[in-house]
CSV table of C-alpha atoms in Angstrom, one decimal:
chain,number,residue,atom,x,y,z
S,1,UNK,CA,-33.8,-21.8,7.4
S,2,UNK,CA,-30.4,-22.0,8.8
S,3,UNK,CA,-29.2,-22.7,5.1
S,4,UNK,CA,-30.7,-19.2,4.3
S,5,UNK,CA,-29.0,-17.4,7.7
S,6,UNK,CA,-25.8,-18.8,6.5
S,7,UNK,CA,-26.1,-17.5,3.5
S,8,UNK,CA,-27.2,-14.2,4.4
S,9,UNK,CA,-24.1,-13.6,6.9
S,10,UNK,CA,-21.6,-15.0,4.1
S,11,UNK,CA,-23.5,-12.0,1.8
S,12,UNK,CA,-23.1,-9.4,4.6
S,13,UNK,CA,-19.8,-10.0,6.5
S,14,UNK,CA,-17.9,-12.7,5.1
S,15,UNK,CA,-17.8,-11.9,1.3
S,16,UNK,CA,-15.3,-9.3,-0.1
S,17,UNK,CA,-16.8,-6.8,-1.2
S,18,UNK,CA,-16.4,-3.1,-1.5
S,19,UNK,CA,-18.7,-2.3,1.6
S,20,UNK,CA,-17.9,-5.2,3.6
S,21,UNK,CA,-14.0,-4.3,3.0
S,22,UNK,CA,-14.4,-0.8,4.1
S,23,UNK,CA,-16.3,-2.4,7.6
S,24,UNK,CA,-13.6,-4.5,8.6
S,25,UNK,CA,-11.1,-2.3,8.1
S,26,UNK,CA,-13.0,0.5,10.0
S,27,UNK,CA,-13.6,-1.8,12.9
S,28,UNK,CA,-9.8,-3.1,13.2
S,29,UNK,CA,-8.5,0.8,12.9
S,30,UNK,CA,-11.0,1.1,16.1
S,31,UNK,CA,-9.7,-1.9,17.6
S,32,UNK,CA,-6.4,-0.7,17.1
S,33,UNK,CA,-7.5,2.6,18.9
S,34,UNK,CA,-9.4,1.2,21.6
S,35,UNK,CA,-6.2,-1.2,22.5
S,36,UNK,CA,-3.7,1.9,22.6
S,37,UNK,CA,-5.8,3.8,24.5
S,38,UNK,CA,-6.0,0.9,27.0
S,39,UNK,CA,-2.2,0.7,27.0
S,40,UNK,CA,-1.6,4.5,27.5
S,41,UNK,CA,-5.2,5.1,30.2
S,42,UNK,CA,-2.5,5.2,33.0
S,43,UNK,CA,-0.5,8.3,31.0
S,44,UNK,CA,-0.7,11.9,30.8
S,45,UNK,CA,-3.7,12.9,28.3
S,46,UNK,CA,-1.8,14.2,25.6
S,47,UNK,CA,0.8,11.3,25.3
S,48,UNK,CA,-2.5,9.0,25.6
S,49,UNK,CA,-4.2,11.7,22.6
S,50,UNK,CA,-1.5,11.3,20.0
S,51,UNK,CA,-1.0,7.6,20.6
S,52,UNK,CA,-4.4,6.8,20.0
S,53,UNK,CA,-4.1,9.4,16.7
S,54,UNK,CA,-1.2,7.7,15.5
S,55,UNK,CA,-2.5,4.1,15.6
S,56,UNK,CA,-5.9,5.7,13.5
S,57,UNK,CA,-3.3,7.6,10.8
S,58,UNK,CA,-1.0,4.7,10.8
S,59,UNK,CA,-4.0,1.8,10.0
S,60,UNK,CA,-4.7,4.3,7.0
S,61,UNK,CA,-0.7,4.1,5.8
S,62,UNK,CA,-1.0,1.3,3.3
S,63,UNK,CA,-0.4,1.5,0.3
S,64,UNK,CA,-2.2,-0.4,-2.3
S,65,UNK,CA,0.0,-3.4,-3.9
S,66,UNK,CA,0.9,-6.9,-2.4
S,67,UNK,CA,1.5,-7.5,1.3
S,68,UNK,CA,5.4,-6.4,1.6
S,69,UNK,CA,4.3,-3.1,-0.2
S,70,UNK,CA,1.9,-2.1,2.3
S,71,UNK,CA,4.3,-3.0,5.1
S,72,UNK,CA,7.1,-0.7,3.9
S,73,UNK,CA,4.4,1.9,3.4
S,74,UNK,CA,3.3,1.5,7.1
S,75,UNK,CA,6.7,0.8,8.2
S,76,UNK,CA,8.4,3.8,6.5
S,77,UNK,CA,5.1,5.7,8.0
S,78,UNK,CA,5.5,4.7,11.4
S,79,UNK,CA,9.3,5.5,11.5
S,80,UNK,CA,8.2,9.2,10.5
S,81,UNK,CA,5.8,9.6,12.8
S,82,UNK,CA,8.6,8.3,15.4
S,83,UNK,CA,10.3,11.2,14.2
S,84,UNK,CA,7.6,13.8,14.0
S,85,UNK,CA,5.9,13.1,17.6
S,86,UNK,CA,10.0,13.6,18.8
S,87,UNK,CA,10.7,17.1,17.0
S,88,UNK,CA,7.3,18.6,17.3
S,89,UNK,CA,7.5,19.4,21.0
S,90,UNK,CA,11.4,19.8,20.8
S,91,UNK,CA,10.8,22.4,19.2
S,92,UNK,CA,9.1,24.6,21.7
S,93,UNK,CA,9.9,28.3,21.7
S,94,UNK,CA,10.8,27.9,18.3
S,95,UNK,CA,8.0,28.8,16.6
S,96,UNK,CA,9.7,30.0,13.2
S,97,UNK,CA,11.1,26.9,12.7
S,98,UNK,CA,7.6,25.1,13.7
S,99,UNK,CA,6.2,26.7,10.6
S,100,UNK,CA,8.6,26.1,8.4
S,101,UNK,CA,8.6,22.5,9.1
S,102,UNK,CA,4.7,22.5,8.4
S,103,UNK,CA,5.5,24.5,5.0
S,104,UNK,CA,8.0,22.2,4.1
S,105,UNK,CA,5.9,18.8,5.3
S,106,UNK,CA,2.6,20.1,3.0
S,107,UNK,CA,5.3,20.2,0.1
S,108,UNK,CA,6.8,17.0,1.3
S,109,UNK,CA,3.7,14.6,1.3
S,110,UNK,CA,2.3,15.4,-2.1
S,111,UNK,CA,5.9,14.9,-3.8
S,112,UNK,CA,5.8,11.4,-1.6
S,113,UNK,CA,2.0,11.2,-3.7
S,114,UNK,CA,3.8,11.5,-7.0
S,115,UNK,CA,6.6,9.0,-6.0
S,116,UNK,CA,3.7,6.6,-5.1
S,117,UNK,CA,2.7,3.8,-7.8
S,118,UNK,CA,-0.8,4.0,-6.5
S,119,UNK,CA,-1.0,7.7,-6.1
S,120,UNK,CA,-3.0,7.1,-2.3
S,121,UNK,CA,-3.4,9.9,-0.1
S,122,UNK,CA,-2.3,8.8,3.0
S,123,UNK,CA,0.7,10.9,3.3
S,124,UNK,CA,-2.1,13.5,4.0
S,125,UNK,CA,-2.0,11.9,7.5
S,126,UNK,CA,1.4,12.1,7.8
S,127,UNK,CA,0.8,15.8,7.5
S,128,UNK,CA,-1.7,15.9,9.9
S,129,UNK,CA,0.5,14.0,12.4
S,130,UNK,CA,2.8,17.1,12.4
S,131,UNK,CA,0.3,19.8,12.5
S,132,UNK,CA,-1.0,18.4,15.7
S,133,UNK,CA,3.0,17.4,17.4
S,134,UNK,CA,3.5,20.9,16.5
S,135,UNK,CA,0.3,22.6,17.7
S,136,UNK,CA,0.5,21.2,21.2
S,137,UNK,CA,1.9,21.5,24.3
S,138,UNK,CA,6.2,20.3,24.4
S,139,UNK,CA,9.2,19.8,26.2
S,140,UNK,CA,12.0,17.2,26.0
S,141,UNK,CA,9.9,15.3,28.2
S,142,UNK,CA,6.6,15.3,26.2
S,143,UNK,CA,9.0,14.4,23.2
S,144,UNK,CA,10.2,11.0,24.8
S,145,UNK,CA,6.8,10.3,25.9
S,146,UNK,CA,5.0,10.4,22.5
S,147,UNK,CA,7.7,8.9,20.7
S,148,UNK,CA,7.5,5.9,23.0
S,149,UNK,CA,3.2,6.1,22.5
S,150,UNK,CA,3.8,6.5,18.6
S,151,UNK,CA,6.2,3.5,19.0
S,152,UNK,CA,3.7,1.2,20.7
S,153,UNK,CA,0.6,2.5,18.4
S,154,UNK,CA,3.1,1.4,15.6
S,155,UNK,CA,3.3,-1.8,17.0
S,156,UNK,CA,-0.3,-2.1,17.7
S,157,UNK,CA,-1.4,-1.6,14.0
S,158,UNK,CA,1.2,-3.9,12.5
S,159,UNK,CA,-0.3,-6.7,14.0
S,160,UNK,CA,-3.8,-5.7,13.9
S,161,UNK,CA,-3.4,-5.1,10.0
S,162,UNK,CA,-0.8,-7.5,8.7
S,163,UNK,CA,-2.1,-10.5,11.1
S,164,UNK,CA,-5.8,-10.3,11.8
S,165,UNK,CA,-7.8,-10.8,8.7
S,166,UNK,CA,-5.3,-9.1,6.8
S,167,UNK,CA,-7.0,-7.6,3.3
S,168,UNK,CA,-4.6,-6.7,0.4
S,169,UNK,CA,-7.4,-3.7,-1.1
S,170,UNK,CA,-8.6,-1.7,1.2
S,171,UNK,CA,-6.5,1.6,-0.2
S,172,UNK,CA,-8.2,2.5,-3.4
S,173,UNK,CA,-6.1,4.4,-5.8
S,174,UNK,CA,-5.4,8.1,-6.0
S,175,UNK,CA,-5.2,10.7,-8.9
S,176,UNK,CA,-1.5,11.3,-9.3
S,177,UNK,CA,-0.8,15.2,-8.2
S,178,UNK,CA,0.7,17.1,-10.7
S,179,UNK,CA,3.8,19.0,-10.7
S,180,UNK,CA,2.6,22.0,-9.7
S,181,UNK,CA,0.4,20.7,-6.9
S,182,UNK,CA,3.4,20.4,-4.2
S,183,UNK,CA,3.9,24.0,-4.9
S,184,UNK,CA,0.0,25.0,-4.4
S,185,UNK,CA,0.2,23.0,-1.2
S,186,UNK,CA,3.0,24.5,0.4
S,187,UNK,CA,1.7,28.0,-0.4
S,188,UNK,CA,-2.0,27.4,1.4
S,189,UNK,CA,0.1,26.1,4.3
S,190,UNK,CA,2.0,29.7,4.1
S,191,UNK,CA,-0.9,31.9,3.7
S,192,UNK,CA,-3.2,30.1,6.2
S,193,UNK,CA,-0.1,30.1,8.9
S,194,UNK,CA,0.2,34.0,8.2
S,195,UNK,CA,-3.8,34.7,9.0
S,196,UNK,CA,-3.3,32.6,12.1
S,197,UNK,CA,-0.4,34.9,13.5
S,198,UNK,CA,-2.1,38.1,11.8
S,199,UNK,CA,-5.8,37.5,13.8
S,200,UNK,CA,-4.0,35.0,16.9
S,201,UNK,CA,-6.4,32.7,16.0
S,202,UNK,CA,-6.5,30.3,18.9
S,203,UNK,CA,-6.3,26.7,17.2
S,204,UNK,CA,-4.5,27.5,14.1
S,205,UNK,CA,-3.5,23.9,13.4
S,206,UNK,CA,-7.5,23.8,12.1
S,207,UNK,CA,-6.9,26.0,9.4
S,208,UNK,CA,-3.4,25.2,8.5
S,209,UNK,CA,-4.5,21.2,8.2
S,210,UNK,CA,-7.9,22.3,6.0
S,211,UNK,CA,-5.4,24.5,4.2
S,212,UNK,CA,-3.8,22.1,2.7
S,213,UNK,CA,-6.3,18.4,2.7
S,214,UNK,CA,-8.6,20.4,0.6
S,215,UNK,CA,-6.3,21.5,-1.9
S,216,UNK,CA,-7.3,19.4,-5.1
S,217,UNK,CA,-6.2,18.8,-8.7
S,218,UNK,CA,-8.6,21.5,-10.5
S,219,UNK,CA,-10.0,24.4,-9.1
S,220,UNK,CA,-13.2,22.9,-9.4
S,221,UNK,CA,-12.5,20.4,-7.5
S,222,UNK,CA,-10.5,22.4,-4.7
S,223,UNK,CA,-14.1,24.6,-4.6
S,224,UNK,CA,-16.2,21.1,-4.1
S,225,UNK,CA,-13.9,19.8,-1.5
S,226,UNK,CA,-14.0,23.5,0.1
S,227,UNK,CA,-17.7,23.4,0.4
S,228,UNK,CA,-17.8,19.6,1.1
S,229,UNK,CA,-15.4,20.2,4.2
S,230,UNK,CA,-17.0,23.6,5.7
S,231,UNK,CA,-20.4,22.7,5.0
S,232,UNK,CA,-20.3,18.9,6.4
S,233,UNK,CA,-18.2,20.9,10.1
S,234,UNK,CA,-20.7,22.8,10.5
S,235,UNK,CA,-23.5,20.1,10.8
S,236,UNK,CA,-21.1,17.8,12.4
S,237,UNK,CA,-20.8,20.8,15.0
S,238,UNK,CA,-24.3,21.1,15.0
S,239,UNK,CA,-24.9,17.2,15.9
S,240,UNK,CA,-22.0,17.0,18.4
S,241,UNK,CA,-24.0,19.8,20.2
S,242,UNK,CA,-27.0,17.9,20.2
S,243,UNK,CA,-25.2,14.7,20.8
S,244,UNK,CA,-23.7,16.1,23.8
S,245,UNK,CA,-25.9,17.9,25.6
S,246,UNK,CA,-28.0,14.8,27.1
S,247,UNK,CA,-24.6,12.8,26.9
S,248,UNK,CA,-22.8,15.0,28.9
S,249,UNK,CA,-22.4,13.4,32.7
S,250,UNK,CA,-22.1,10.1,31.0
S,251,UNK,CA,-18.4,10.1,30.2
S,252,UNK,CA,-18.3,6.3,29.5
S,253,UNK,CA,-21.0,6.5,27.0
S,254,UNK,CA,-19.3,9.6,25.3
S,255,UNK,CA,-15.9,7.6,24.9
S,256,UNK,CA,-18.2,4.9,23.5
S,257,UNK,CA,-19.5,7.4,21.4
S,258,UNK,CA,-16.0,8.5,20.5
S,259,UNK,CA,-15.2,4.5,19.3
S,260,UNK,CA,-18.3,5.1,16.8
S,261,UNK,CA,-17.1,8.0,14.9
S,262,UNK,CA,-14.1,6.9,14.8
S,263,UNK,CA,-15.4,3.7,13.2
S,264,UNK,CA,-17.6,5.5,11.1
S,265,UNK,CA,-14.9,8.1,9.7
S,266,UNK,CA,-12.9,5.4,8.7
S,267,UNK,CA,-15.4,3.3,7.1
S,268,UNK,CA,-16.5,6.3,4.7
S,269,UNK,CA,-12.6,7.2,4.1
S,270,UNK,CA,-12.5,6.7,-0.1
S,271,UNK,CA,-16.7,6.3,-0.2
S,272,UNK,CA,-17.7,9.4,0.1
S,273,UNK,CA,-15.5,12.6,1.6
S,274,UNK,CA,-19.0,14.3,2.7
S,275,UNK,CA,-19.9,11.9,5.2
S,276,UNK,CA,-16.4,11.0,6.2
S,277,UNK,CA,-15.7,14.7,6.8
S,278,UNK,CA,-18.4,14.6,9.3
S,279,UNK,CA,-17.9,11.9,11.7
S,280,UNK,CA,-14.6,13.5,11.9
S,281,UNK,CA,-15.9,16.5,13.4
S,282,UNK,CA,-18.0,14.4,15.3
S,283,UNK,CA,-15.3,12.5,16.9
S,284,UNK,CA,-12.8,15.6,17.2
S,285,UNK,CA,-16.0,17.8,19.3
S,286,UNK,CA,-16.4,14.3,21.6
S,287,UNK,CA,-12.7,14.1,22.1
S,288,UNK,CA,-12.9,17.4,23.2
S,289,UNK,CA,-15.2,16.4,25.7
S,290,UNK,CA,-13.7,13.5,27.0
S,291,UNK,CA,-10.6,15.3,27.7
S,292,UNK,CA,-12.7,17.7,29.8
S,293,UNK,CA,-11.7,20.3,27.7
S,294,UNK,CA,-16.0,21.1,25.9
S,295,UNK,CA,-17.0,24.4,25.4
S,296,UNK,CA,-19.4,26.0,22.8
S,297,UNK,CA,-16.7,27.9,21.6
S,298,UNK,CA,-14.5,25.1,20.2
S,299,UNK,CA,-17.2,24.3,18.0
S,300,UNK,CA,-17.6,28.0,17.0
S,301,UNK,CA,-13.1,27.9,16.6
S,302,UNK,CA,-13.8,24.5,14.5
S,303,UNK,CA,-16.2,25.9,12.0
S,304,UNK,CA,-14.5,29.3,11.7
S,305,UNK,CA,-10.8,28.4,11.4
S,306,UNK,CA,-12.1,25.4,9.0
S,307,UNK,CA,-13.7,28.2,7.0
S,308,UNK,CA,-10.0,30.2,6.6
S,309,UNK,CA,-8.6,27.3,5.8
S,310,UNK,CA,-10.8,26.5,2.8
S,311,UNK,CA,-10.5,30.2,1.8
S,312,UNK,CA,-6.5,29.8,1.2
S,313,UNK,CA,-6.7,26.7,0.0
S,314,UNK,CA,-8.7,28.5,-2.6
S,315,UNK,CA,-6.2,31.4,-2.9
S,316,UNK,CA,-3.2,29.4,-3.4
S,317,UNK,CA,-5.5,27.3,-6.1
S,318,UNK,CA,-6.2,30.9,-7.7
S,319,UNK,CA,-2.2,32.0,-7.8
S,320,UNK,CA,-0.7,28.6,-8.4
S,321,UNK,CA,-2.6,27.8,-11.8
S,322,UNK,CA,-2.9,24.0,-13.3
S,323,UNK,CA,-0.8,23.5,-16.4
S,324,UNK,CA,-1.6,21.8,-19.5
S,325,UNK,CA,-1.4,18.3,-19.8
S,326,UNK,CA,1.6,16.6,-20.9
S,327,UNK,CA,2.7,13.7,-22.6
S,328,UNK,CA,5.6,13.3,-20.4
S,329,UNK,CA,3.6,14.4,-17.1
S,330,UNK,CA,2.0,10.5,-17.3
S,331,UNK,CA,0.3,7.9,-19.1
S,332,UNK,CA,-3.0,8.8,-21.5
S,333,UNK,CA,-5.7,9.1,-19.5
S,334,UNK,CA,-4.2,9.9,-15.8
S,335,UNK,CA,-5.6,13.5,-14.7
S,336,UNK,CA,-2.3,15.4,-14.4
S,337,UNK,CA,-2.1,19.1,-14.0
């Protein structure tokens, strides 16, 4: 009997397979979460916010490849984000130059895909990093803060990565974007940053960053990723509401909630974009709530602004046509546009 229990544990946790992969490497992101949270309880909320979000993006910034690849992926990563979580609130009052540094960072991160020899999209999160240092609240102040959180979250996931039951192929492999695509990118980032000021949406970041995640190599596939992402917010709204409502004078058991989707988000990163799509939401509408800041109508700005996001993203897919493939745009059988 405790031959077969053995066994069975070696099956489910031990052995390296794709699943088991994926688990580990969602729990050690949360781990890496939970600790910089620890470090950061004693701070201001929104230094403790985008510390906590920059250990989660920065567990993701591997590429795949042998050990010293992945940590000059993650190192080069961290050293932006450094960067980023400085300028973003430096730049307060100056929101022209705000969005052009998001138009130009969309266009950025999907040339860095093409220079990749794995084609991964974590870039994306380098994107997303910015949309949020630029979306909130700064000052020189806030800028020293962060960049001292996004320091220590750096620090935090190298070691958690590299030296606790480091695993060389967790990324999996991306479609190379084609040469168009960094073009199509940066013009979803312009029209969805024009609606925002248009209609004063109240949380533009929402649609700017759906803007440009769901843009895709075909417009087929921009349309299923459109759908994938408005339809799975909207019942990830749906749940959090749920969720929250007999949850919602238990604040220890909503950060522990919190933990979960993070861990869940991560471990369906690369399985399946539905489900990972969802516990996103999940987490973003208990974050919300943990930071005192829940209301009805964040959900309602969440599945609304997702939903004008999509729509450009769609737009700039219909004006910035796919070209033919071409024998010099990659090898035979790599889905270029």
């Amino acid at each position: 009997m405790g031959r077969k229990a053995r066994a069975s544990f070696y099956r489910t946790v031990v052995r390296s397979n794709a699943r088991n992969r994926r688990s580990r490497h969602a729990l050690k992101t949360t781990v890496a979460v939970v600790l910089v949270t620890g470090v950061f309880f004693w701070s201001d909320v929104q230094t403790r916010l985008m510390a906590a979000v920059a250990a989660a993006f920065l567990m993701q910034c591997v590429g795949g490849g042998d050990r010293a690849h992945q940590q000059r992926c993650m190192g080069w990563s961290a050293l932006a984000m450094v960067a980023i979580s400085g300028a973003g609130p430096a730049l307060v009052g100056l929101p022209a130059v705000k969005e052009a540094l998001l138009v130009a960072a969309a266009f950025c991160v999907v040339r860095v895909r093409r220079l990749l020899r794995d084609a991964n999209a974590f870039p994306l999160f380098l994107f997303t990093y910015t949309v949020l240092a630029t979306a909130l609240p700064g000052g020189r102040d806030v800028a020293g803060r962060q960049m001292v959180g996004t320091a220590v979250a750096a620090a935090v996931s190298y070691v958690v990565y590299f030296y606790v039951g480091y695993q060389p192929d967790v990324p999996a492999p991306g479609v190379i974007p084609g040469p168009r695509t960094p073009w199509r990118t940066a013009l979803a980032a312009m029209l969805a940053i024009g609606i925002a000021y248009a209609f004063h949406l109240p949380r533009a970041y929402w649609a700017v960053l759906t803007s440009v995640v769901v843009v895709s190599e075909t417009w087929k596939e921009s349309w299923r990723k459109v759908l994938e992402r408005v339809g799975m917010t909207a019942l990830g709204c749906g749940v959090a509401w749920g969720l929250h409502m007999p949850t919602a004078h238990l604040p220890h058991v909503e950060l522990g909630l919190m933990f979960l989707f993070v861990y869940l988000a991560v471990h369906f990163r690369g399985a399946s974009y539905p489900l990972m799509t969802f516990f996103i939401t999940l987490y973003v509408a208990f974050l919300f709530s943990v930071l005192g800041e829940w209301s009805g109508g964040i959900l309602l700005v969440r599945m609304y602004e997702t939903a004008i996001g999509g729509a450009t993203a769609l737009a700039a897919a219909a004006m910035v046509r796919p070209r033919r493939d071409r024998p010099e745009d990659g090898p035979s059988g790599t889905r270029m546009i």
